[in-house]
Coordinates of C-alpha atoms and ligand atoms in Angstrom, one line a residue:
M77 CA 11.5 -7.3 33.7
N78 CA 9.2 -5.0 31.8
L79 CA 7.8 -5.8 28.3
Q80 CA 10.5 -3.7 26.6
E81 CA 13.3 -5.6 28.2
R82 CA 11.6 -9.0 27.6
D83 CA 11.2 -7.9 23.9
K84 CA 14.9 -7.4 23.6
K85 CA 15.7 -11.0 24.6
H86 CA 14.2 -12.8 21.7
L87 CA 12.6 -10.5 19.2
W88 CA 13.9 -9.2 15.9
H89 CA 11.9 -6.3 14.5
P90 CA 11.2 -5.4 10.9
L91 CA 13.2 -2.5 9.2
T92 CA 15.3 -2.0 12.3
Q93 CA 19.0 -1.8 13.0
H94 CA 18.9 -3.1 16.5
Q95 CA 22.3 -1.8 17.4
L96 CA 21.2 1.8 16.8
K97 CA 17.6 1.4 17.8
P98 CA 17.4 -1.0 20.7
D99 CA 14.1 0.3 22.1
T100 CA 10.6 -0.4 21.2
L101 CA 7.4 1.1 22.6
P102 CA 5.1 -1.5 24.1
I103 CA 1.5 -0.9 23.0
A104 CA -1.2 -2.4 25.3
K105 CA -4.4 -1.7 23.3
A106 CA -6.0 0.3 20.6
S107 CA -9.4 1.8 20.0
G108 CA -10.7 4.0 17.1
V109 CA -7.9 6.3 16.1
W110 CA -6.0 5.8 19.4
L111 CA -3.1 3.6 20.4
Y112 CA -2.4 3.2 24.1
D113 CA 1.0 2.2 25.6
T114 CA 1.6 0.1 28.7
Q115 CA 2.2 3.3 30.7
G116 CA -1.3 4.5 29.9
K117 CA -0.1 7.2 27.4
K118 CA -2.1 7.5 24.2
Y119 CA -1.1 8.3 20.6
L120 CA -3.3 9.3 17.7
D121 CA -2.6 6.8 14.9
G122 CA -2.0 9.3 12.1
I123 CA -0.9 6.7 9.6
A124 CA -3.5 4.1 10.4
S125 CA -0.8 1.6 11.3
W126 CA 0.7 1.6 7.8
Y127 CA -2.7 2.4 6.1
T128 CA -4.4 -0.8 7.4
C129 CA -6.9 0.2 10.1
M130 CA -8.9 2.6 7.9
F131 CA -12.1 2.1 9.8
G132 CA -10.4 2.6 13.2
H133 CA -8.8 0.1 15.5
C134 CA -10.9 -2.7 16.9
N135 CA -13.9 -1.4 15.1
P136 CA -16.8 -3.2 16.9
E137 CA -18.8 -3.8 13.7
I138 CA -15.9 -5.7 12.2
T139 CA -14.7 -7.5 15.3
A140 CA -18.3 -8.8 16.0
K141 CA -18.5 -10.3 12.6
V142 CA -15.1 -12.0 12.8
A143 CA -15.9 -13.3 16.3
A144 CA -19.1 -14.9 15.0
Q145 CA -17.3 -16.4 12.1
M146 CA -14.7 -17.8 14.5
Q147 CA -17.4 -19.9 16.1
K148 CA -18.4 -21.3 12.8
L149 CA -15.5 -22.0 10.5
D150 CA -11.9 -21.1 11.4
Q151 CA -9.8 -22.5 8.6
V152 CA -10.0 -25.0 5.7
V153 CA -7.8 -25.8 2.8
F154 CA -8.8 -23.6 -0.2
A155 CA -7.6 -26.1 -2.8
G156 CA -10.7 -28.1 -3.6
F157 CA -12.8 -26.5 -0.9
T158 CA -14.7 -23.3 -0.7
H159 CA -16.8 -21.3 1.9
E160 CA -19.2 -18.5 2.2
P161 CA -16.8 -15.8 3.4
A162 CA -14.6 -16.2 0.3
V163 CA -17.5 -16.4 -2.1
K164 CA -19.3 -13.4 -0.6
L165 CA -16.0 -11.4 -0.6
S166 CA -15.5 -12.2 -4.3
E167 CA -19.0 -10.9 -5.0
A168 CA -18.5 -7.7 -2.9
L169 CA -15.2 -7.1 -4.7
M170 CA -16.9 -7.4 -8.1
R171 CA -19.1 -4.5 -7.1
I172 CA -16.2 -2.2 -6.4
L173 CA -13.3 -3.3 -8.7
P174 CA -12.9 -2.1 -12.2
S175 CA -15.3 -4.2 -14.3
N176 CA -12.6 -6.0 -16.2
Q177 CA -11.4 -7.7 -13.0
Q178 CA -13.1 -11.1 -12.9
K179 CA -11.0 -13.6 -10.9
I180 CA -9.7 -13.4 -7.3
F181 CA -6.6 -15.2 -6.1
F182 CA -5.7 -15.2 -2.4
S183 CA -2.4 -14.8 -0.6
D184 CA -1.1 -13.5 2.7
N185 CA 0.4 -10.0 2.4
G186 CA 1.2 -7.2 -0.1
S187 CA 4.5 -8.7 -1.2
T188 CA 3.0 -12.1 -2.0
S189 CA 0.1 -10.4 -3.9
V190 CA 2.8 -8.8 -6.1
D191 CA 4.7 -12.1 -6.5
V192 CA 1.5 -13.8 -7.5
A193 CA 0.8 -11.1 -10.1
I194 CA 4.3 -11.4 -11.5
K195 CA 4.1 -15.2 -11.8
M196 CA 0.6 -14.9 -13.4
A197 CA 2.1 -12.5 -16.0
L198 CA 5.2 -14.6 -16.7
Q199 CA 3.2 -17.8 -17.0
Y200 CA 0.5 -16.1 -19.1
Y201 CA 3.1 -15.7 -21.8
H202 CA 4.8 -19.0 -21.1
N203 CA 1.4 -20.8 -21.6
R204 CA 0.9 -19.0 -24.8
G205 CA 4.3 -20.0 -26.0
E206 CA 5.7 -16.5 -26.3
K207 CA 9.1 -15.6 -24.9
R208 CA 8.4 -12.5 -22.8
Q209 CA 10.4 -12.5 -19.6
V210 CA 11.2 -8.8 -18.9
L211 CA 9.3 -6.6 -16.4
I212 CA 9.1 -2.9 -16.4
A213 CA 8.7 -0.8 -13.3
F214 CA 9.1 2.8 -12.0
E215 CA 12.5 3.8 -10.6
D216 CA 11.2 4.7 -7.2
G217 CA 8.5 2.2 -6.8
F218 CA 8.0 -0.1 -3.8
H219 CA 6.3 -3.4 -4.1
G220 CA 7.4 -5.4 -1.1
D221 CA 10.1 -7.6 0.4
T222 CA 9.8 -11.0 -1.2
F223 CA 12.2 -11.7 -4.1
G224 CA 9.7 -11.0 -6.9
A225 CA 8.4 -7.9 -5.2
M226 CA 11.9 -6.7 -4.3
S227 CA 13.0 -7.2 -7.9
V228 CA 10.4 -4.7 -9.2
S229 CA 11.0 -2.3 -6.3
G230 CA 13.4 0.6 -7.2
L231 CA 14.1 1.9 -3.7
S232 CA 17.6 0.4 -3.4
V233 CA 18.3 1.1 0.3
Y234 CA 16.6 -2.2 1.0
N235 CA 17.8 -4.3 -1.9
G236 CA 21.6 -4.1 -2.0
P237 CA 22.6 -7.6 -0.9
F238 CA 20.1 -9.3 -3.1
E239 CA 20.3 -7.5 -6.5
K240 CA 22.2 -10.2 -8.3
F241 CA 19.3 -12.7 -7.6
F242 CA 16.6 -10.5 -9.1
L243 CA 14.3 -11.0 -12.0
E244 CA 15.0 -9.1 -15.1
V245 CA 13.5 -5.6 -14.6
K246 CA 13.9 -2.5 -16.7
R247 CA 13.1 0.9 -15.2
I248 CA 11.4 4.0 -16.3
P249 CA 11.3 7.3 -14.3
T250 CA 8.2 8.2 -12.4
P251 CA 6.3 10.8 -14.4
T252 CA 6.6 14.5 -13.4
S253 CA 5.2 17.6 -14.9
T254 CA 8.2 18.0 -17.1
N255 CA 9.6 14.5 -18.1
M256 CA 6.6 12.9 -19.8
E257 CA 8.1 12.9 -23.3
A258 CA 11.3 11.3 -22.1
V259 CA 9.4 8.7 -20.0
L260 CA 7.3 7.6 -23.0
Q261 CA 10.3 7.5 -25.2
Q262 CA 12.2 5.3 -22.8
L263 CA 9.1 3.1 -22.4
E264 CA 8.7 2.7 -26.2
F265 CA 12.4 1.8 -26.5
L266 CA 11.9 -1.0 -24.0
L267 CA 8.5 -2.2 -25.5
E268 CA 9.9 -2.4 -29.0
T269 CA 12.1 -5.4 -28.0
N270 CA 8.8 -7.4 -27.6
E271 CA 10.4 -9.1 -24.6
V272 CA 8.3 -7.3 -22.0
A273 CA 5.7 -9.4 -20.1
A274 CA 4.3 -6.8 -17.7
F275 CA 4.5 -3.3 -16.3
V276 CA 4.2 -3.2 -12.5
Y277 CA 3.3 0.2 -11.0
E278 CA 1.8 1.9 -8.0
P279 CA -1.1 3.9 -9.5
L280 CA -0.9 7.7 -8.9
V281 CA 0.7 7.5 -5.4
Q282 CA 4.0 5.9 -4.6
G283 CA 3.7 5.3 -0.8
A284 CA 7.2 4.3 0.2
A285 CA 8.7 7.0 -2.1
A286 CA 7.3 9.4 0.5
M287 CA 3.8 9.7 -1.0
R288 CA 5.0 10.9 -4.4
M289 CA 2.1 11.6 -6.6
Y290 CA 1.8 11.8 -10.4
A291 CA -1.0 12.7 -12.8
P292 CA -3.7 10.4 -14.1
Q293 CA -3.1 11.6 -17.6
A294 CA 0.5 10.5 -17.4
L295 CA -0.5 7.0 -16.2
E296 CA -3.1 6.8 -18.9
A297 CA -0.5 7.5 -21.6
I298 CA 1.9 4.9 -20.1
L299 CA -0.9 2.2 -19.8
Q300 CA -2.1 2.9 -23.4
K301 CA 1.4 2.4 -24.7
C302 CA 1.9 -0.8 -22.7
K303 CA -1.4 -2.2 -24.0
S304 CA -0.5 -1.4 -27.6
Y305 CA 2.4 -3.8 -27.2
E306 CA 0.3 -6.4 -25.4
V307 CA 2.1 -5.9 -22.2
L308 CA 0.1 -6.9 -19.1
C309 CA -0.5 -4.0 -16.7
I310 CA -0.2 -4.8 -13.0
A311 CA -1.6 -2.2 -10.6
D312 CA -0.1 -2.5 -7.2
E313 CA -3.0 -1.1 -5.1
V314 CA -1.7 -2.5 -1.8
M315 CA -1.4 1.1 -0.5
T316 CA -3.9 3.0 -2.6
G317 CA -6.8 0.6 -2.6
F318 CA -10.1 0.9 -0.7
G319 CA -10.9 4.6 -0.8
K320 CA -7.6 6.3 0.1
T321 CA -7.4 8.3 -3.1
G322 CA -11.0 9.4 -2.9
K323 CA -12.2 6.7 -5.3
N324 CA -12.3 3.0 -4.4
F325 CA -9.1 2.4 -6.3
A326 CA -6.5 4.7 -7.8
S327 CA -7.1 2.8 -11.1
D328 CA -10.6 4.3 -11.2
F329 CA -8.9 7.7 -12.1
V330 CA -7.8 6.3 -15.5
Q331 CA -9.7 4.9 -18.5
T332 CA -7.3 2.1 -19.3
K333 CA -7.7 -0.6 -16.7
P334 CA -5.0 -2.9 -15.4
D335 CA -5.0 -6.6 -16.3
I336 CA -4.0 -7.6 -12.8
M337 CA -4.4 -5.8 -9.5
C338 CA -2.8 -6.4 -6.1
M339 CA -4.5 -5.6 -2.8
S340 CA -3.7 -6.0 0.9
K341 CA -3.2 -3.5 3.8
A342 CA -6.7 -1.9 4.2
L343 CA -8.3 -5.0 2.5
T344 CA -8.9 -6.6 5.9
A345 CA -9.5 -3.3 7.7
G346 CA -6.3 -3.9 9.7
L347 CA -7.6 -6.9 11.5
L348 CA -5.9 -9.9 9.9
P349 CA -3.2 -10.4 7.4
M350 CA -4.5 -11.3 3.9
A351 CA -3.9 -10.2 0.4
L352 CA -5.3 -10.9 -3.0
T353 CA -4.5 -10.6 -6.7
S354 CA -7.4 -10.0 -9.1
C355 CA -7.2 -10.4 -12.9
S356 CA -9.2 -10.2 -16.1
E357 CA -11.0 -13.1 -17.7
E358 CA -8.4 -13.1 -20.4
V359 CA -5.5 -13.7 -18.0
Y360 CA -7.4 -16.4 -16.3
T361 CA -8.4 -18.1 -19.5
A362 CA -4.7 -18.5 -20.5
F363 CA -4.3 -21.0 -17.6
L364 CA -7.2 -23.2 -18.7
S365 CA -6.1 -26.4 -20.5
D366 CA -6.4 -30.1 -20.5
S367 CA -2.8 -30.1 -19.5
I368 CA -2.2 -29.8 -15.7
V369 CA 1.1 -27.9 -16.0
K370 CA -0.7 -24.9 -17.6
G371 CA -2.5 -24.4 -14.3
F372 CA -1.3 -21.8 -11.7
F373 CA 0.5 -23.9 -9.1
H374 CA 0.9 -21.3 -6.4
G375 CA -0.8 -21.7 -3.1
H376 CA -0.4 -20.4 0.4
T377 CA -1.5 -22.5 3.4
Y378 CA -3.8 -19.8 4.7
S379 CA -5.3 -18.9 1.3
A380 CA -8.7 -17.3 1.8
N381 CA -8.8 -17.8 5.5
P382 CA -12.5 -17.5 6.5
L383 CA -11.8 -15.0 9.3
A384 CA -9.7 -12.7 7.2
C385 CA -12.4 -12.9 4.4
T386 CA -15.0 -12.0 6.9
A387 CA -13.0 -9.0 8.1
A388 CA -12.5 -7.9 4.5
L389 CA -16.2 -8.2 3.7
A390 CA -17.1 -6.2 6.8
G391 CA -14.5 -3.5 5.7
I392 CA -15.9 -3.3 2.2
E393 CA -19.5 -2.9 3.6
L394 CA -18.3 0.0 5.8
L395 CA -16.4 1.6 2.9
Q396 CA -19.6 1.8 1.0
T397 CA -21.7 3.5 3.7
Q398 CA -22.6 7.1 3.4
Y399 CA -20.9 7.9 6.6
I400 CA -17.5 6.7 5.4
Q401 CA -17.9 8.2 2.0
Q402 CA -18.8 11.5 3.6
Q403 CA -15.8 11.2 6.0
I404 CA -13.5 10.7 3.0
R405 CA -14.8 13.8 1.3
E406 CA -14.5 15.9 4.5
I407 CA -11.0 14.7 5.3
H408 CA -10.0 15.6 1.7
Q409 CA -11.4 19.1 2.1
G410 CA -9.7 19.5 5.4
H411 CA -6.4 18.4 3.9
L412 CA -6.8 20.9 1.0
A413 CA -7.4 23.8 3.4
F414 CA -4.4 22.7 5.6
A415 CA -2.2 22.3 2.5
Q416 CA -3.1 25.8 1.4
K417 CA -2.2 27.2 4.8
I418 CA 0.9 25.3 5.6
G419 CA 2.2 25.6 2.1
Q420 CA 2.9 29.3 2.7
H421 CA 5.3 28.4 5.6
P422 CA 8.9 29.3 4.7
K423 CA 10.1 25.9 6.0
V424 CA 7.7 24.0 3.7
A425 CA 8.9 23.3 0.1
C426 CA 5.7 21.9 -1.2
T427 CA 2.5 20.1 -0.3
R428 CA 0.3 17.5 -2.0
V429 CA -3.1 15.9 -1.4
M430 CA -4.9 13.0 -2.9
G431 CA -8.1 11.7 -1.3
V432 CA -7.3 11.3 2.4
I433 CA -3.5 11.3 1.8
F434 CA -1.7 14.5 2.8
A435 CA 2.1 15.1 2.4
L436 CA 4.5 18.0 2.7
D437 CA 8.2 18.3 1.9
L438 CA 10.4 20.3 4.2
Q439 CA 12.8 22.8 2.7
Q440 CA 15.6 21.2 4.4
E441 CA 17.3 18.0 3.1
M442 CA 17.6 15.1 5.4
S443 CA 18.3 11.4 5.2
R444 CA 15.6 8.9 5.1
Y445 CA 16.1 7.6 8.6
G446 CA 18.5 10.4 9.9
N447 CA 18.6 12.4 13.1
L448 CA 16.2 15.2 12.2
R449 CA 13.7 12.6 11.1
D450 CA 14.0 11.0 14.6
K451 CA 13.6 14.3 16.3
L452 CA 10.4 15.0 14.4
F453 CA 9.1 11.5 15.2
D454 CA 9.8 12.0 18.9
Y455 CA 8.3 15.5 18.9
F456 CA 5.0 14.2 17.3
M457 CA 4.9 11.4 19.9
S458 CA 5.3 14.0 22.7
Q459 CA 2.2 15.7 21.1
E460 CA 0.3 12.3 21.3
V461 CA 0.5 11.9 17.6
F462 CA 2.0 9.0 15.8
L463 CA 3.4 10.1 12.4
R464 CA 6.3 8.5 10.6
P465 CA 8.2 11.1 8.5
L466 CA 10.0 9.7 5.5
G467 CA 13.2 11.6 4.6
N468 CA 12.1 15.2 4.5
T469 CA 8.4 14.3 3.9
I470 CA 5.8 14.4 6.6
Y471 CA 2.6 12.7 5.6
I472 CA -0.9 11.9 7.1
L473 CA -3.0 8.9 6.3
A474 CA -5.3 8.6 9.2
P475 CA -8.3 6.3 9.6
Y476 CA -11.5 7.4 7.8
T477 CA -13.2 7.5 11.1
I478 CA -11.1 10.3 12.6
G479 CA -13.0 13.2 14.1
K480 CA -12.4 16.9 13.1
E481 CA -10.8 17.7 16.4
E482 CA -8.5 14.8 16.2
M483 CA -7.4 15.7 12.7
Q484 CA -6.9 19.3 14.0
Q485 CA -4.5 17.8 16.6
I486 CA -2.4 16.3 13.9
Y487 CA -2.4 19.5 11.9
N488 CA -1.4 21.5 15.0
S489 CA 1.4 19.1 15.8
I490 CA 2.8 19.5 12.3
E491 CA 2.6 23.3 12.5
S492 CA 4.3 23.5 15.9
A493 CA 7.0 21.0 14.8
L494 CA 8.0 23.4 12.1
E495 CA 8.7 26.0 14.8
I496 CA 10.1 23.9 17.6
V497 CA 12.0 21.1 16.0
L498 CA 13.3 22.8 12.9
N499 CA 14.4 26.0 14.6
H500 CA 18.2 25.4 14.3
Ligands
PLP276 C1 3.2 -2.2 1.8 C2 3.3 -2.4 0.3 C3 3.6 -3.6 -0.2 C4 4.1 -4.8 0.6 O1 3.1 -5.3 1.4 P1 3.5 -6.2 2.7 O2 2.2 -6.6 3.3 O3 4.3 -5.3 3.6 O4 4.2 -7.3 2.2 C5 3.6 -3.8 -1.6 N1 3.2 -2.7 -2.4 C6 2.9 -1.5 -1.9 C7 2.4 -0.4 -2.8 C8 2.9 -1.3 -0.5 O5 2.6 -0.1 0.0

């Protein structure tokens, strides 16, 4: 039996209706921007395996450091103990995070980093003896699949069976060029109740909402309003963090800084699962007390795993090199030029670019996981390019280390897809 058949016996894949999609593609290895299947075919990883491997797969600088750490300290309980990889990582983060972020709390994935943030915000008010239990979030936001993260996510395709178990969340529309006044009015209406603990948002780019982008000025206005009502601002930078927007964090594009930030995905350079939630000194201080119950009693077994911390530290060091910063600028320029060109195509409704993120919407409507979307996916794979269209959006978010010719291969595959796949 080949790997694909053996897979079917016992494995249950994420985000998959197995009755409709029984087949999976066995991947044998990966290197740089390339994935290789067990048949020896290769695919350019145009979405950096869900925006994780931003420094390329199996990056030797990162794997060498993690291999060395493996010989030294593999894992230790992080309650009551500490270690150099965690301490060094916290110091490196202080150099790149907005300066009001002062404390780092570890967890395992993007969703848990959001749950931690929500619990921090709710307990912050609980500890202060204020009754604030409502959360505000954008209509089309995505924050993960655990209950807290699901509650604040607005993309309801995933949430149906669970909605009645959710936290209390009120929604505002994602800002556009025309709705700003209405958004601020709706926000004000919610804030005036004085029941709101926190506003949870993906800053400037909503990844799962098909790379929807909105203006820094709009976010600035929303954050200022939240702060004027003492509402904690929680930036979910799980997707946007670590250079993808052209700055270290999307929050760097606005003056008003979040009180709490969530990070994962590219945090560990795609090597190991880990996440963290950072917060301001003020949030942290609200948990200090002679009373034990005011502490934050949340803890994951693998908190601050030394290997994951080492990978994260190696990633941050790479991010700060001239080479990577130059690559980010060049990819951005390349995307702008491609957007200019492809934007004229009659089958393209619009394009958008932020940092190394490129997206285009097709003229034609299609369902999020419908047939045409599958045809596009298959066509890209036949061109040795792995892209994952979302609805009628095709987006690119390739590793920073991608070469010019490799990026051209992605652009070419999109251009030819417009002719070949969308010709009926
Ligand atoms: C992917 C993502 C999450 C969830 O992260 P997981 O590691 O999949 O749990 C949360 N927020 C945003 C913005 C994401 O893109």
